[in-house]
Tab-separated table of C-alpha atoms and ligand atoms in Angstrom:
chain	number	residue	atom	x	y	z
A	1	UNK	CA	-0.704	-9.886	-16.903
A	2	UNK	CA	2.144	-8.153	-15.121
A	3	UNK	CA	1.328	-6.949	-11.189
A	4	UNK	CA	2.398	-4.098	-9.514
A	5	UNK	CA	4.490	-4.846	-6.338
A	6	UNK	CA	4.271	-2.406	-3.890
A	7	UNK	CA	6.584	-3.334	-0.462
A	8	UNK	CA	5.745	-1.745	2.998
A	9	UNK	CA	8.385	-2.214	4.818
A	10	UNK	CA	6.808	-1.069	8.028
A	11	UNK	CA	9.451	-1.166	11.033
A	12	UNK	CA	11.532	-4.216	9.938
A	13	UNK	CA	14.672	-3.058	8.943
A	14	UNK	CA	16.026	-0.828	11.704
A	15	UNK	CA	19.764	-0.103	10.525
A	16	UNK	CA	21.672	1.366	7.220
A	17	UNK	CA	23.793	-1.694	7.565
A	18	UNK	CA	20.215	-3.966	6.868
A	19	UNK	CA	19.268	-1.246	4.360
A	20	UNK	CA	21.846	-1.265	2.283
A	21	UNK	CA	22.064	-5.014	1.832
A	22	UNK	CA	18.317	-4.966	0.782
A	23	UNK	CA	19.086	-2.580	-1.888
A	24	UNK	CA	22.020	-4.507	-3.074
A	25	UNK	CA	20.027	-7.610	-3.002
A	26	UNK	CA	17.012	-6.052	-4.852
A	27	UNK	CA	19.301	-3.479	-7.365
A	28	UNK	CA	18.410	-5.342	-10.430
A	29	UNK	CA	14.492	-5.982	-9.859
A	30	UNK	CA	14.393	-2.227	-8.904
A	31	UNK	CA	12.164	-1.114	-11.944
A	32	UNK	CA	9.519	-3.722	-10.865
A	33	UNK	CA	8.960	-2.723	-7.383
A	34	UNK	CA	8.214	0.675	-5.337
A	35	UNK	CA	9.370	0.581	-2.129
A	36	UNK	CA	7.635	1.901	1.202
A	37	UNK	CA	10.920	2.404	3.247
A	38	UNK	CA	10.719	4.312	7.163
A	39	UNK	CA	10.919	7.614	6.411
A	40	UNK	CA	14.412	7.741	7.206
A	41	UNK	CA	15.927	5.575	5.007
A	42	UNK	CA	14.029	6.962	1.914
A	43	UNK	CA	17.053	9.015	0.560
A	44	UNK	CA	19.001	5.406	0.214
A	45	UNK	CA	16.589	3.999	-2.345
A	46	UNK	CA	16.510	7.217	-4.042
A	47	UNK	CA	19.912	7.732	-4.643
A	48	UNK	CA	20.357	3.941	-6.006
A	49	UNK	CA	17.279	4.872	-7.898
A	50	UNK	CA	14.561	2.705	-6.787
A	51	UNK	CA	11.076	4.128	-7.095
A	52	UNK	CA	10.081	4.941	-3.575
A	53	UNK	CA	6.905	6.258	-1.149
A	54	UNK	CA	6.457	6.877	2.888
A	55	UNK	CA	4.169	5.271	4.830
A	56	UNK	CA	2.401	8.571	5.829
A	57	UNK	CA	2.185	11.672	5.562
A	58	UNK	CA	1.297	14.697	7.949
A	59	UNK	CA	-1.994	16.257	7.429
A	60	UNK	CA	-0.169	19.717	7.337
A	61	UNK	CA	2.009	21.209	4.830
A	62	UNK	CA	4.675	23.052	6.611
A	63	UNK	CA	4.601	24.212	9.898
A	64	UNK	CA	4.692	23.724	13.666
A	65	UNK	CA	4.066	19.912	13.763
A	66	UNK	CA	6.625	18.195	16.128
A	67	UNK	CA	7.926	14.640	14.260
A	68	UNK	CA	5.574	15.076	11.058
A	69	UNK	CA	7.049	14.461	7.701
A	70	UNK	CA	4.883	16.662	5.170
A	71	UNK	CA	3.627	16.254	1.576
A	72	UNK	CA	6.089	18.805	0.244
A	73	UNK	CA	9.068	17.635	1.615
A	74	UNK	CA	8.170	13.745	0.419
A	75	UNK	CA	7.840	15.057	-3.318
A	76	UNK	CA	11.087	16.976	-3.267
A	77	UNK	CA	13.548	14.314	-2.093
A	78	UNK	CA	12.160	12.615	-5.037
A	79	UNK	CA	9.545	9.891	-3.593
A	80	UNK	CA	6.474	9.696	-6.002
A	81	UNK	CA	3.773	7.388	-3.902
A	82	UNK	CA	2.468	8.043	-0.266
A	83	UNK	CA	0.896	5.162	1.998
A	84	UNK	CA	-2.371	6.820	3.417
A	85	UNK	CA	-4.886	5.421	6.118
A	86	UNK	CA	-3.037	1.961	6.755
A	87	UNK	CA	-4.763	0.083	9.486
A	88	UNK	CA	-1.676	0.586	12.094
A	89	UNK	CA	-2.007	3.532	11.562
A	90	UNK	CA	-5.681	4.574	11.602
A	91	UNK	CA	-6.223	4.126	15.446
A	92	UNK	CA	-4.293	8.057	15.652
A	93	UNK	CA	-6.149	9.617	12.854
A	94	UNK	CA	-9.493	9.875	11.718
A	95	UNK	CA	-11.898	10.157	8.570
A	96	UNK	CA	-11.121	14.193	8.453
A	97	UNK	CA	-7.171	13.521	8.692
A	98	UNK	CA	-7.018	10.609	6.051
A	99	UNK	CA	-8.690	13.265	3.875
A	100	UNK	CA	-6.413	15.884	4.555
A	101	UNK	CA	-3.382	13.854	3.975
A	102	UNK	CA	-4.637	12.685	0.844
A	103	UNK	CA	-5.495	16.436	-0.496
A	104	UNK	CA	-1.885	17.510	0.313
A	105	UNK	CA	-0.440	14.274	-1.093
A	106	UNK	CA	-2.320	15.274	-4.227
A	107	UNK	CA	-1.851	18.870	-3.847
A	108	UNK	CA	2.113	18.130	-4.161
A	109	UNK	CA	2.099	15.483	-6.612
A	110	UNK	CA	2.654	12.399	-4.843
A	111	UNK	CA	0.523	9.465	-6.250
A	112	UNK	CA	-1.822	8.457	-3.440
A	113	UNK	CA	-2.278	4.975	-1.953
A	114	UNK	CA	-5.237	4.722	0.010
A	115	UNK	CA	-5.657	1.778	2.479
A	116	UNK	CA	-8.935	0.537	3.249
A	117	UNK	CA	-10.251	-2.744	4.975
A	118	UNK	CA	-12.702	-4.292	7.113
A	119	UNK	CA	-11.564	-5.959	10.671
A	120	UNK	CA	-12.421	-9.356	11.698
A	121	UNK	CA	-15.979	-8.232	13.691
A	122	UNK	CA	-17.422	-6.765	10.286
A	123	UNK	CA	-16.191	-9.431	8.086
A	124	UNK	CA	-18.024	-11.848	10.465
A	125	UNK	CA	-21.173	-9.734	10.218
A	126	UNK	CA	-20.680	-9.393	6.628
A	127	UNK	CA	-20.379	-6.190	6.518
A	128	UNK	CA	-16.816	-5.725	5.042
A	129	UNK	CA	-18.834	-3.746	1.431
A	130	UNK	CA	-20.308	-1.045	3.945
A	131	UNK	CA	-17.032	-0.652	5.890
A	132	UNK	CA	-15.276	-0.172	2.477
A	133	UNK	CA	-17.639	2.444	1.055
A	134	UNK	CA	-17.728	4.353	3.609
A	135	UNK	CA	-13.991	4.803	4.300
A	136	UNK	CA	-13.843	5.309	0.976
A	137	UNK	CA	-16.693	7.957	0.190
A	138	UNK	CA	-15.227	9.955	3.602
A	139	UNK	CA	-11.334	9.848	2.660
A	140	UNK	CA	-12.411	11.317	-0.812
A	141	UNK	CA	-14.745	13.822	0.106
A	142	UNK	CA	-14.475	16.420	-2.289
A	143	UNK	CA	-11.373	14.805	-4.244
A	144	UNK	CA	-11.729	14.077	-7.750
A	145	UNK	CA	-8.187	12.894	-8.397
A	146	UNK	CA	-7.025	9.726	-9.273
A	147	UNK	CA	-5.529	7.320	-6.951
A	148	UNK	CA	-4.772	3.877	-6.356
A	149	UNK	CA	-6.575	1.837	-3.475
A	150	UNK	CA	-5.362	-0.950	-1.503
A	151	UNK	CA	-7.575	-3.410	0.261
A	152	UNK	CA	-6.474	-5.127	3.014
A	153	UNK	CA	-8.383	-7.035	5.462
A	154	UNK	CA	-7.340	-6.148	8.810
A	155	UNK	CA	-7.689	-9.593	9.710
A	156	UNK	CA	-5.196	-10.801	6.960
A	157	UNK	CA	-2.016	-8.318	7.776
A	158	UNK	CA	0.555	-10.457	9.007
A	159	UNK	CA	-1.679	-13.155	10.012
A	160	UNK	CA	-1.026	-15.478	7.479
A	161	UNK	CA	-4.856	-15.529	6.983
A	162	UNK	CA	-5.946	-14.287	3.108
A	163	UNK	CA	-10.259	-13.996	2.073
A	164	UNK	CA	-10.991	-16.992	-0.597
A	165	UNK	CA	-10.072	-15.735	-4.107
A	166	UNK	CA	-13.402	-15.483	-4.746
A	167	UNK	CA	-14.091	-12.454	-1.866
A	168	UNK	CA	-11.247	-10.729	-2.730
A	169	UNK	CA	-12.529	-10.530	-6.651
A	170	UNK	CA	-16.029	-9.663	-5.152
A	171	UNK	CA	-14.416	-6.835	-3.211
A	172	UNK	CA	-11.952	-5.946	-6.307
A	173	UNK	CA	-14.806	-5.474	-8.680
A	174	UNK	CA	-17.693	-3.376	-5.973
A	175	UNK	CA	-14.400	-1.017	-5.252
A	176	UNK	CA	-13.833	-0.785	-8.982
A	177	UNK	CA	-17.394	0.060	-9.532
A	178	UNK	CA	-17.563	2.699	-6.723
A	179	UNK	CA	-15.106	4.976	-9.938
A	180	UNK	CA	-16.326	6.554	-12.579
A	181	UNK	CA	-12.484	5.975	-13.979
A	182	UNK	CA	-10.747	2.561	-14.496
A	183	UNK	CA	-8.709	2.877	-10.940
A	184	UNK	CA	-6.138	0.317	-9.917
A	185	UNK	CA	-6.814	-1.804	-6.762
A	186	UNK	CA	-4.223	-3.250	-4.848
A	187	UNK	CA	-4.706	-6.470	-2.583
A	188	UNK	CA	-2.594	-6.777	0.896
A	189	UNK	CA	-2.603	-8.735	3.771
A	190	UNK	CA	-0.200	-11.813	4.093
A	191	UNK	CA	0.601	-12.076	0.528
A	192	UNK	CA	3.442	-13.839	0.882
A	193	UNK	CA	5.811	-15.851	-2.049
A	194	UNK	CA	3.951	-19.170	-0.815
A	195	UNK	CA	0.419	-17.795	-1.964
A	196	UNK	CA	1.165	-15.323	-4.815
A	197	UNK	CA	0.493	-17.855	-7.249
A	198	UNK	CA	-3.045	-18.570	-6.329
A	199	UNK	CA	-3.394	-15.036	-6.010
A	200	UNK	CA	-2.311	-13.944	-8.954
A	201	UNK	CA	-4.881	-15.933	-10.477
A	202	UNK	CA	-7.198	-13.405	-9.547
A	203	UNK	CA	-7.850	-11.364	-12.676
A	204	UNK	CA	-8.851	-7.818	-11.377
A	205	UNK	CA	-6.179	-7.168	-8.861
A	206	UNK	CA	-3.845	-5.044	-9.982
A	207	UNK	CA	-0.961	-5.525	-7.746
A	208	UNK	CA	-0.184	-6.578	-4.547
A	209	UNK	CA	0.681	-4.458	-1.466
A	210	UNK	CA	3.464	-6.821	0.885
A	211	UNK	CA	4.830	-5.822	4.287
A	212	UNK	CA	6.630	-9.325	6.017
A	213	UNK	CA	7.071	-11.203	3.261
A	214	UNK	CA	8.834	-8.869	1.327
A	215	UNK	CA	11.663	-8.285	4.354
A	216	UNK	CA	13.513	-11.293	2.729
A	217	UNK	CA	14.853	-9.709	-0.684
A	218	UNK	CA	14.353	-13.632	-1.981
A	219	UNK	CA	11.044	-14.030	-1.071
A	220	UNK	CA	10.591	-10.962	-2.691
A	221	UNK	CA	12.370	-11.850	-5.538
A	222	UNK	CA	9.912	-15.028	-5.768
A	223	UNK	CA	6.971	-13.202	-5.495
A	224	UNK	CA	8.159	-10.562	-8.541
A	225	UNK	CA	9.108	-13.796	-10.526
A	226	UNK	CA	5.831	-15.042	-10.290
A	227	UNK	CA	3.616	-11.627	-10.857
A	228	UNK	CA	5.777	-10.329	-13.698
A	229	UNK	CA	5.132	-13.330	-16.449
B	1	PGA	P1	1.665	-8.181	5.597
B	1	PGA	O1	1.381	-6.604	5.630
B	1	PGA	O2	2.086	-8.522	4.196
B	1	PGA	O3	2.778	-8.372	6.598
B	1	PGA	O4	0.411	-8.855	5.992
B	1	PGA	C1	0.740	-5.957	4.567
B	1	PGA	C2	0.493	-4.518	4.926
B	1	PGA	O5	0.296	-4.216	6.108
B	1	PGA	O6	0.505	-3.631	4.047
């Protein structure tokens, strides 16, 4: 079954020059992929009609928030997806934020990806199933929307360390079972074109979410080979 191949690209490409070569590189695979571009560069992959997110959101709509990129303005340059609660990311917010940025996502139409993972101290302790839940349970307090989850060990982003295939399925299928509808659940962390086909394998992911990896538009293109058969 097909995947969905969702790229963060994080901080990696840092000039229009390196931009616009990705996009020429990637230009015909640009149906199978949605791309999580720095803010800045978003209008690029729109105009050469890729399908495109951020990799945040502010928890505000409009207003007086210095550097914040809001909900609002995301949805009308013509992004459709939003990266919320990412592990770099959740040492400056909180529970309360990651469920205010999700509401506004929603509230303005973007399609929400939530990020959720344990780190490498609770996966020890084997407690990555309570960590999940309860980022989960407070990010969607009082949300009854649909959205997609990713889950990605902390341990595993750009570590080159994955879970076995058979923790990640465990994981897959208790997220699954914490919706009453049939939601789509992403796996990231150091998915890369070397593993894809083992991890592919694994029947209830949905998709994959890839940050380094994906900088290379041929790894990429690998990767899409293998998860679109
Ligand atoms: P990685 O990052 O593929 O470099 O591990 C994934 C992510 O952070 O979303």
């Amino acid at each position: 079954m097909k995947k969905l191949i969702f790229v963060n690209l994080k901080m990696y490409l840092n000039t229009i020059k390196d931009i616009q070569n990705y996009i020429d590189n990637l230009k015909k695979e640009k149906d199978k992929i949605v791309i999580f571009p720095q803010a800045i560069y978003i209008n690029e992959f729109i105009q050469n009609n890729f399908h495109t997110g951020t990799q945040n959101i502010s928890a505000y709509e409009k207003g007086a928030h210095t550097g914040e990129i809001s909900a609002l303005s995301v949805k009308d340059i013509g992004a459709e997806y939003v990266l919320i609660g990412h592990s770099e990311l959740r040492e400056y917010e909180n529970n309360k934020t990651i469920n205010q940025k999700i509401k506004s996502a929603l509230d303005n139409n973007l399609k929400v990806v939530l990020c959720i993972g344990e780190n490498l101290e609770s996966y020890n302790q084997n407690k990555t199933k309570e960590i999940i839940k309860n980022q989960i349970e407070k990010a969607l307090e009082k949300i009854n929307q649909e959205i997609i989850i990713s889950y990605e060990p902390v341990w595993a982003i750009g570590t080159g360390l994955t879970p076995k295939e058979e923790e990640i399925k465990d994981i897959i299928d208790y997220i699954k079972n914490l919706f009453n509808y049939q939601i789509k659940v992403l796996y990231g962390g150091s998915v890369s074109e070397k593993n894809i086909n083992k991890l592919k394998q694994i029947k209830n992911i949905d998709g994959f979410l890839i940050g380094s990896a994906a900088v290379n538009p041929n790894n990429l293109k690998k990767i899409i080979e293998v998860t679109q058969k």
